[in-house]
């Protein structure tokens, strides 16, 4: 993620000659990894960190959505909308991996 700066994959792979930021599907891969983290570590329940990271990465502010802002943070809010784009993410990963070879 861009906010990992020195500890993330971008500088690590740049050291071995792979510039992830030049790969066309890299922003989609970053978004996919953000969502993966939400489901793997938070069971799909949004929190302040996810809301802020999503806004920083994609410009999407979940708190602008009435179905979120009417409940969050007083209640647990599950966010499954990204799962509707799973085919887009699968194809982006396929293209991304092909660009790496």
GROMACS .gro file of N, CA, C and O in nm:
model
  404
    1UNK      N    1   0.083  -0.119   0.000
    1UNK     CA    2   0.000   0.000   0.000
    1UNK      C    3   0.087   0.125   0.000
    1UNK      O    4   0.197   0.123   0.056
    2UNK      N    5   0.040   0.231  -0.059
    2UNK     CA    6   0.122   0.352  -0.067
    2UNK      C    7   0.163   0.407   0.069
    2UNK      O    8   0.267   0.469   0.082
    3UNK      N    9   0.082   0.381   0.172
    3UNK     CA   10   0.114   0.435   0.304
    3UNK      C   11   0.219   0.352   0.377
    3UNK      O   12   0.262   0.389   0.484
    4UNK      N   13   0.261   0.240   0.321
    4UNK     CA   14   0.367   0.160   0.383
    4UNK      C   15   0.506   0.215   0.356
    4UNK      O   16   0.602   0.174   0.418
    5UNK      N   17   0.516   0.305   0.262
    5UNK     CA   18   0.641   0.374   0.227
    5UNK      C   19   0.759   0.277   0.218
    5UNK      O   20   0.767   0.198   0.127
    6UNK      N   21   0.849   0.279   0.314
    6UNK     CA   22   0.974   0.203   0.309
    6UNK      C   23   0.956   0.054   0.339
    6UNK      O   24   1.044  -0.025   0.307
    7UNK      N   25   0.846   0.015   0.401
    7UNK     CA   26   0.829  -0.124   0.443
    7UNK      C   27   0.739  -0.207   0.352
    7UNK      O   28   0.708  -0.320   0.384
    8UNK      N   29   0.696  -0.152   0.242
    8UNK     CA   30   0.602  -0.223   0.157
    8UNK      C   31   0.667  -0.290   0.038
    8UNK      O   32   0.789  -0.292   0.023
    9UNK      N   33   0.583  -0.346  -0.046
    9UNK     CA   34   0.630  -0.419  -0.163
    9UNK      C   35   0.689  -0.327  -0.270
    9UNK      O   36   0.779  -0.369  -0.343
   10UNK      N   37   0.641  -0.204  -0.278
   10UNK     CA   38   0.688  -0.113  -0.384
   10UNK      C   39   0.839  -0.094  -0.377
   10UNK      O   40   0.909  -0.123  -0.475
   11UNK      N   41   0.895  -0.047  -0.265
   11UNK     CA   42   1.040  -0.029  -0.262
   11UNK      C   43   1.118  -0.161  -0.263
   11UNK      O   44   1.227  -0.168  -0.320
   12UNK      N   45   1.062  -0.265  -0.204
   12UNK     CA   46   1.129  -0.394  -0.202
   12UNK      C   47   1.150  -0.447  -0.344
   12UNK      O   48   1.260  -0.488  -0.381
   13UNK      N   49   1.045  -0.445  -0.424
   13UNK     CA   50   1.056  -0.495  -0.561
   13UNK      C   51   1.132  -0.400  -0.652
   13UNK      O   52   1.195  -0.443  -0.747
   14UNK      N   53   1.126  -0.271  -0.621
   14UNK     CA   54   1.203  -0.175  -0.699
   14UNK      C   55   1.353  -0.204  -0.687
   14UNK      O   56   1.428  -0.188  -0.783
   15UNK      N   57   1.395  -0.253  -0.571
   15UNK     CA   58   1.535  -0.289  -0.549
   15UNK      C   59   1.581  -0.402  -0.642
   15UNK      O   60   1.700  -0.414  -0.669
   16UNK      N   61   1.488  -0.484  -0.689
   16UNK     CA   62   1.524  -0.592  -0.781
   16UNK      C   63   1.478  -0.563  -0.924
   16UNK      O   64   1.471  -0.653  -1.008
   17UNK      N   65   1.445  -0.437  -0.950
   17UNK     CA   66   1.416  -0.394  -1.086
   17UNK      C   67   1.272  -0.403  -1.131
   17UNK      O   68   1.243  -0.390  -1.250
   18UNK      N   69   1.178  -0.423  -1.039
   18UNK     CA   70   1.037  -0.430  -1.075
   18UNK      C   71   0.967  -0.307  -1.019
   18UNK      O   72   0.957  -0.290  -0.898
   19UNK      N   73   0.918  -0.223  -1.108
   19UNK     CA   74   0.847  -0.102  -1.067
   19UNK      C   75   0.697  -0.129  -1.074
   19UNK      O   76   0.635  -0.117  -1.180
   20UNK      N   77   0.640  -0.167  -0.961
   20UNK     CA   78   0.497  -0.202  -0.956
   20UNK      C   79   0.408  -0.088  -1.001
   20UNK      O   80   0.304  -0.111  -1.062
   21UNK      N   81   0.449   0.033  -0.972
   21UNK     CA   82   0.365   0.149  -1.005
   21UNK      C   83   0.353   0.172  -1.155
   21UNK      O   84   0.264   0.245  -1.198
   22UNK      N   85   0.436   0.108  -1.234
   22UNK     CA   86   0.427   0.121  -1.380
   22UNK      C   87   0.334   0.017  -1.441
   22UNK      O   88   0.303   0.025  -1.559
   23UNK      N   89   0.290  -0.078  -1.362
   23UNK     CA   90   0.200  -0.182  -1.413
   23UNK      C   91   0.057  -0.130  -1.409
   23UNK      O   92   0.010  -0.080  -1.307
   24UNK      N   93  -0.012  -0.143  -1.520
   24UNK     CA   94  -0.143  -0.078  -1.537
   24UNK      C   95  -0.248  -0.123  -1.436
   24UNK      O   96  -0.335  -0.045  -1.397
   25UNK      N   97  -0.243  -0.247  -1.392
   25UNK     CA   98  -0.344  -0.297  -1.299
   25UNK      C   99  -0.304  -0.284  -1.153
   25UNK      O  100  -0.378  -0.327  -1.064
   26UNK      N  101  -0.191  -0.221  -1.126
   26UNK     CA  102  -0.145  -0.211  -0.987
   26UNK      C  103  -0.245  -0.141  -0.894
   26UNK      O  104  -0.269  -0.190  -0.784
   27UNK      N  105  -0.309  -0.032  -0.935
   27UNK     CA  106  -0.408   0.030  -0.844
   27UNK      C  107  -0.523  -0.066  -0.808
   27UNK      O  108  -0.569  -0.067  -0.694
   28UNK      N  109  -0.565  -0.146  -0.903
   28UNK     CA  110  -0.672  -0.243  -0.876
   28UNK      C  111  -0.622  -0.351  -0.781
   28UNK      O  112  -0.696  -0.395  -0.692
   29UNK      N  113  -0.497  -0.392  -0.796
   29UNK     CA  114  -0.438  -0.492  -0.707
   29UNK      C  115  -0.430  -0.436  -0.565
   29UNK      O  116  -0.459  -0.506  -0.467
   30UNK      N  117  -0.392  -0.310  -0.553
   30UNK     CA  118  -0.387  -0.247  -0.420
   30UNK      C  119  -0.526  -0.246  -0.357
   30UNK      O  120  -0.541  -0.275  -0.238
   31UNK      N  121  -0.626  -0.212  -0.436
   31UNK     CA  122  -0.763  -0.210  -0.385
   31UNK      C  123  -0.806  -0.350  -0.342
   31UNK      O  124  -0.864  -0.369  -0.234
   32UNK      N  125  -0.774  -0.449  -0.423
   32UNK     CA  126  -0.806  -0.588  -0.389
   32UNK      C  127  -0.742  -0.628  -0.256
   32UNK      O  128  -0.806  -0.689  -0.171
   33UNK      N  129  -0.617  -0.591  -0.237
   33UNK     CA  130  -0.547  -0.628  -0.113
   33UNK      C  131  -0.608  -0.557   0.008
   33UNK      O  132  -0.613  -0.614   0.117
   34UNK      N  133  -0.653  -0.435  -0.011
   34UNK     CA  134  -0.720  -0.364   0.098
   34UNK      C  135  -0.847  -0.437   0.139
   34UNK      O  136  -0.874  -0.460   0.258
   35UNK      N  137  -0.926  -0.478   0.039
   35UNK     CA  138  -1.049  -0.552   0.068
   35UNK      C  139  -1.019  -0.688   0.129
   35UNK      O  140  -1.087  -0.732   0.223
   36UNK      N  141  -0.917  -0.755   0.078
   36UNK     CA  142  -0.878  -0.886   0.132
   36UNK      C  143  -0.846  -0.874   0.281
   36UNK      O  144  -0.888  -0.957   0.361
   37UNK      N  145  -0.777  -0.768   0.316
   37UNK     CA  146  -0.743  -0.745   0.456
   37UNK      C  147  -0.871  -0.728   0.541
   37UNK      O  148  -0.881  -0.783   0.651
   38UNK      N  149  -0.968  -0.656   0.488
   38UNK     CA  150  -1.095  -0.636   0.558
   38UNK      C  151  -1.162  -0.770   0.588
   38UNK      O  152  -1.208  -0.794   0.700
   39UNK      N  153  -1.167  -0.858   0.488
   39UNK     CA  154  -1.236  -0.986   0.506
   39UNK      C  155  -1.153  -1.084   0.588
   39UNK      O  156  -1.208  -1.155   0.673
   40UNK      N  157  -1.024  -1.088   0.565
   40UNK     CA  158  -0.938  -1.185   0.635
   40UNK      C  159  -0.918  -1.151   0.781
   40UNK      O  160  -0.908  -1.240   0.865
   41UNK      N  161  -0.912  -1.023   0.812
   41UNK     CA  162  -0.877  -0.982   0.948
   41UNK      C  163  -0.991  -0.918   1.027
   41UNK      O  164  -0.979  -0.899   1.148
   42UNK      N  165  -1.099  -0.881   0.956
   42UNK     CA  166  -1.208  -0.812   1.026
   42UNK      C  167  -1.345  -0.869   0.989
   42UNK      O  168  -1.447  -0.807   1.019
   43UNK      N  169  -1.345  -0.982   0.921
   43UNK     CA  170  -1.469  -1.051   0.882
   43UNK      C  171  -1.568  -0.963   0.807
   43UNK      O  172  -1.689  -0.985   0.813
   44UNK      N  173  -1.517  -0.861   0.738
   44UNK     CA  174  -1.602  -0.773   0.659
   44UNK      C  175  -1.661  -0.657   0.736
   44UNK      O  176  -1.738  -0.579   0.680
   45UNK      N  177  -1.625  -0.643   0.863
   45UNK     CA  178  -1.676  -0.532   0.945
   45UNK      C  179  -1.583  -0.413   0.926
   45UNK      O  180  -1.464  -0.421   0.955
   46UNK      N  181  -1.638  -0.302   0.878
   46UNK     CA  182  -1.555  -0.184   0.855
   46UNK      C  183  -1.514  -0.121   0.987
   46UNK      O  184  -1.582  -0.137   1.088
   47UNK      N  185  -1.402  -0.051   0.982
   47UNK     CA  186  -1.355   0.026   1.097
   47UNK      C  187  -1.294   0.156   1.045
   47UNK      O  188  -1.288   0.179   0.923
   48UNK      N  189  -1.252   0.241   1.136
   48UNK     CA  190  -1.198   0.371   1.096
   48UNK      C  191  -1.079   0.356   1.002
   48UNK      O  192  -1.065   0.432   0.907
   49UNK      N  193  -0.995   0.258   1.030
   49UNK     CA  194  -0.876   0.237   0.948
   49UNK      C  195  -0.913   0.202   0.803
   49UNK      O  196  -0.858   0.258   0.708
   50UNK      N  197  -1.006   0.109   0.787
   50UNK     CA  198  -1.048   0.070   0.652
   50UNK      C  199  -1.113   0.188   0.580
   50UNK      O  200  -1.084   0.212   0.462
   51UNK      N  201  -1.198   0.260   0.649
   51UNK     CA  202  -1.265   0.376   0.588
   51UNK      C  203  -1.161   0.476   0.538
   51UNK      O  204  -1.169   0.524   0.425
   52UNK      N  205  -1.063   0.505   0.621
   52UNK     CA  206  -0.959   0.603   0.584
   52UNK      C  207  -0.870   0.549   0.472
   52UNK      O  208  -0.839   0.621   0.378
   53UNK      N  209  -0.830   0.423   0.481
   53UNK     CA  210  -0.743   0.365   0.377
   53UNK      C  211  -0.815   0.360   0.243
   53UNK      O  212  -0.756   0.389   0.139
   54UNK      N  213  -0.943   0.323   0.243
   54UNK     CA  214  -1.020   0.318   0.119
   54UNK      C  215  -1.031   0.458   0.058
   54UNK      O  216  -1.015   0.476  -0.063
   55UNK      N  217  -1.056   0.556   0.143
   55UNK     CA  218  -1.066   0.694   0.095
   55UNK      C  219  -0.933   0.740   0.036
   55UNK      O  220  -0.929   0.801  -0.071
   56UNK      N  221  -0.822   0.710   0.104
   56UNK     CA  222  -0.690   0.749   0.054
   56UNK      C  223  -0.654   0.678  -0.076
   56UNK      O  224  -0.592   0.737  -0.164
   57UNK      N  225  -0.691   0.553  -0.087
   57UNK     CA  226  -0.653   0.474  -0.204
   57UNK      C  227  -0.741   0.499  -0.324
   57UNK      O  228  -0.693   0.512  -0.436
   58UNK      N  229  -0.873   0.507  -0.303
   58UNK     CA  230  -0.966   0.514  -0.417
   58UNK      C  231  -1.045   0.644  -0.425
   58UNK      O  232  -1.111   0.669  -0.525
   59UNK      N  233  -1.045   0.721  -0.317
   59UNK     CA  234  -1.127   0.841  -0.313
   59UNK      C  235  -1.269   0.815  -0.267
   59UNK      O  236  -1.349   0.908  -0.252
   60UNK      N  237  -1.303   0.690  -0.242
   60UNK     CA  238  -1.437   0.653  -0.197
   60UNK      C  239  -1.449   0.676  -0.047
   60UNK      O  240  -1.373   0.619   0.031
   61UNK      N  241  -1.545   0.758  -0.008
   61UNK     CA  242  -1.570   0.782   0.134
   61UNK      C  243  -1.697   0.708   0.174
   61UNK      O  244  -1.808   0.749   0.137
   62UNK      N  245  -1.680   0.599   0.246
   62UNK     CA  246  -1.797   0.520   0.286
   62UNK      C  247  -1.894   0.598   0.372
   62UNK      O  248  -2.013   0.569   0.374
   63UNK      N  249  -1.844   0.698   0.442
   63UNK     CA  250  -1.932   0.777   0.528
   63UNK      C  251  -2.023   0.870   0.448
   63UNK      O  252  -2.116   0.927   0.504
   64UNK      N  253  -1.999   0.882   0.318
   64UNK     CA  254  -2.091   0.956   0.230
   64UNK      C  255  -2.212   0.872   0.192
   64UNK      O  256  -2.308   0.923   0.136
   65UNK      N  257  -2.207   0.743   0.222
   65UNK     CA  258  -2.317   0.653   0.188
   65UNK      C  259  -2.413   0.646   0.306
   65UNK      O  260  -2.374   0.607   0.416
   66UNK      N  261  -2.539   0.685   0.287
   66UNK     CA  262  -2.635   0.685   0.397
   66UNK      C  263  -2.650   0.550   0.467
   66UNK      O  264  -2.669   0.544   0.588
   67UNK      N  265  -2.642   0.441   0.390
   67UNK     CA  266  -2.656   0.309   0.451
   67UNK      C  267  -2.541   0.276   0.547
   67UNK      O  268  -2.555   0.191   0.634
   68UNK      N  269  -2.430   0.348   0.533
   68UNK     CA  270  -2.317   0.332   0.624
   68UNK      C  271  -2.325   0.434   0.737
   68UNK      O  272  -2.323   0.400   0.855
   69UNK      N  273  -2.336   0.560   0.699
   69UNK     CA  274  -2.330   0.668   0.798
   69UNK      C  275  -2.447   0.664   0.896
   69UNK      O  276  -2.435   0.713   1.009
   70UNK      N  277  -2.558   0.603   0.858
   70UNK     CA  278  -2.672   0.595   0.950
   70UNK      C  279  -2.648   0.493   1.062
   70UNK      O  280  -2.716   0.497   1.164
   71UNK      N  281  -2.551   0.404   1.043
   71UNK     CA  282  -2.525   0.300   1.143
   71UNK      C  283  -2.387   0.310   1.206
   71UNK      O  284  -2.371   0.280   1.324
   72UNK      N  285  -2.289   0.346   1.127
   72UNK     CA  286  -2.150   0.347   1.175
   72UNK      C  287  -2.119   0.476   1.248
   72UNK      O  288  -2.159   0.581   1.201
   73UNK      N  289  -2.053   0.474   1.359
   73UNK     CA  290  -1.986   0.364   1.428
   73UNK      C  291  -2.068   0.300   1.539
   73UNK      O  292  -2.018   0.211   1.608
   74UNK      N  293  -2.192   0.340   1.558
   74UNK     CA  294  -2.272   0.286   1.668
   74UNK      C  295  -2.295   0.135   1.656
   74UNK      O  296  -2.308   0.066   1.756
   75UNK      N  297  -2.300   0.086   1.531
   75UNK     CA  298  -2.325  -0.056   1.506
   75UNK      C  299  -2.213  -0.112   1.420
   75UNK      O  300  -2.149  -0.038   1.346
   76UNK      N  301  -2.195  -0.244   1.426
   76UNK     CA  302  -2.105  -0.309   1.332
   76UNK      C  303  -2.168  -0.300   1.194
   76UNK      O  304  -2.288  -0.326   1.178
   77UNK      N  305  -2.088  -0.262   1.096
   77UNK     CA  306  -2.136  -0.251   0.959
   77UNK      C  307  -2.050  -0.343   0.872
   77UNK      O  308  -1.928  -0.328   0.866
   78UNK      N  309  -2.116  -0.439   0.808
   78UNK     CA  310  -2.048  -0.530   0.717
   78UNK      C  311  -2.045  -0.466   0.578
   78UNK      O  312  -2.145  -0.409   0.534
   79UNK      N  313  -1.933  -0.480   0.508
   79UNK     CA  314  -1.917  -0.419   0.377
   79UNK      C  315  -1.881  -0.527   0.276
   79UNK      O  316  -1.768  -0.572   0.269
   80UNK      N  317  -1.980  -0.569   0.200
   80UNK     CA  318  -1.958  -0.676   0.104
   80UNK      C  319  -1.967  -0.629  -0.040
   80UNK      O  320  -1.955  -0.709  -0.132
   81UNK      N  321  -1.986  -0.501  -0.062
   81UNK     CA  322  -1.996  -0.449  -0.199
   81UNK      C  323  -1.878  -0.490  -0.288
   81UNK      O  324  -1.898  -0.525  -0.405
   82UNK      N  325  -1.753  -0.487  -0.238
   82UNK     CA  326  -1.641  -0.526  -0.325
   82UNK      C  327  -1.651  -0.668  -0.380
   82UNK      O  328  -1.594  -0.697  -0.486
   83UNK      N  329  -1.722  -0.755  -0.311
   83UNK     CA  330  -1.735  -0.892  -0.361
   83UNK      C  331  -1.810  -0.897  -0.494
   83UNK      O  332  -1.793  -0.990  -0.572
   84UNK      N  333  -1.890  -0.797  -0.521
   84UNK     CA  334  -1.960  -0.788  -0.649
   84UNK      C  335  -1.866  -0.759  -0.765
   84UNK      O  336  -1.905  -0.774  -0.881
   85UNK      N  337  -1.745  -0.719  -0.734
   85UNK     CA  338  -1.645  -0.690  -0.838
   85UNK      C  339  -1.537  -0.797  -0.846
   85UNK      O  340  -1.431  -0.775  -0.901
   86UNK      N  341  -1.567  -0.915  -0.792
   86UNK     CA  342  -1.465  -1.021  -0.785
   86UNK      C  343  -1.412  -1.057  -0.924
   86UNK      O  344  -1.292  -1.082  -0.939
   87UNK      N  345  -1.497  -1.060  -1.025
   87UNK     CA  346  -1.450  -1.093  -1.160
   87UNK      C  347  -1.352  -0.988  -1.212
   87UNK      O  348  -1.253  -1.022  -1.276
   88UNK      N  349  -1.378  -0.862  -1.184
   88UNK     CA  350  -1.287  -0.755  -1.222
   88UNK      C  351  -1.151  -0.776  -1.155
   88UNK      O  352  -1.047  -0.763  -1.219
   89UNK      N  353  -1.152  -0.812  -1.026
   89UNK     CA  354  -1.026  -0.833  -0.954
   89UNK      C  355  -0.951  -0.955  -1.007
   89UNK      O  356  -0.829  -0.953  -1.021
   90UNK      N  357  -1.022  -1.062  -1.039
   90UNK     CA  358  -0.958  -1.183  -1.093
   90UNK      C  359  -0.888  -1.150  -1.224
   90UNK      O  360  -0.772  -1.189  -1.245
   91UNK      N  361  -0.956  -1.080  -1.311
   91UNK     CA  362  -0.895  -1.045  -1.440
   91UNK      C  363  -0.777  -0.950  -1.423
   91UNK      O  364  -0.677  -0.959  -1.493
   92UNK      N  365  -0.787  -0.858  -1.328
   92UNK     CA  366  -0.677  -0.765  -1.302
   92UNK      C  367  -0.555  -0.841  -1.251
   92UNK      O  368  -0.441  -0.812  -1.292
   93UNK      N  369  -0.575  -0.938  -1.164
   93UNK     CA  370  -0.464  -1.019  -1.114
   93UNK      C  371  -0.401  -1.098  -1.228
   93UNK      O  372  -0.278  -1.106  -1.240
   94UNK      N  373  -0.483  -1.153  -1.315
   94UNK     CA  374  -0.431  -1.228  -1.430
   94UNK      C  375  -0.343  -1.139  -1.518
   94UNK      O  376  -0.231  -1.176  -1.553
   95UNK      N  377  -0.393  -1.021  -1.551
   95UNK     CA  378  -0.314  -0.929  -1.634
   95UNK      C  379  -0.187  -0.884  -1.562
   95UNK      O  380  -0.079  -0.875  -1.620
   96UNK      N  381  -0.201  -0.853  -1.432
   96UNK     CA  382  -0.089  -0.808  -1.351
   96UNK      C  383   0.022  -0.913  -1.349
   96UNK      O  384   0.140  -0.881  -1.371
   97UNK      N  385  -0.015  -1.037  -1.326
   97UNK     CA  386   0.086  -1.145  -1.323
   97UNK      C  387   0.150  -1.164  -1.459
   97UNK      O  388   0.270  -1.189  -1.468
   98UNK      N  389   0.072  -1.150  -1.565
   98UNK     CA  390   0.129  -1.163  -1.700
   98UNK      C  391   0.229  -1.050  -1.728
   98UNK      O  392   0.330  -1.071  -1.796
   99UNK      N  393   0.201  -0.931  -1.676
   99UNK     CA  394   0.295  -0.819  -1.695
   99UNK      C  395   0.425  -0.842  -1.619
   99UNK      O  396   0.528  -0.789  -1.658
  100UNK      N  397   0.420  -0.916  -1.511
  100UNK     CA  398   0.539  -0.941  -1.432
  100UNK      C  399   0.635  -1.038  -1.501
  100UNK      O  400   0.754  -1.039  -1.471
  101UNK      N  401   0.582  -1.120  -1.590
  101UNK     CA  402   0.668  -1.220  -1.655
  101UNK      C  403   0.739  -1.166  -1.776
  101UNK      O  404   0.711  -1.067  -1.830
   0.00000   0.00000   0.00000
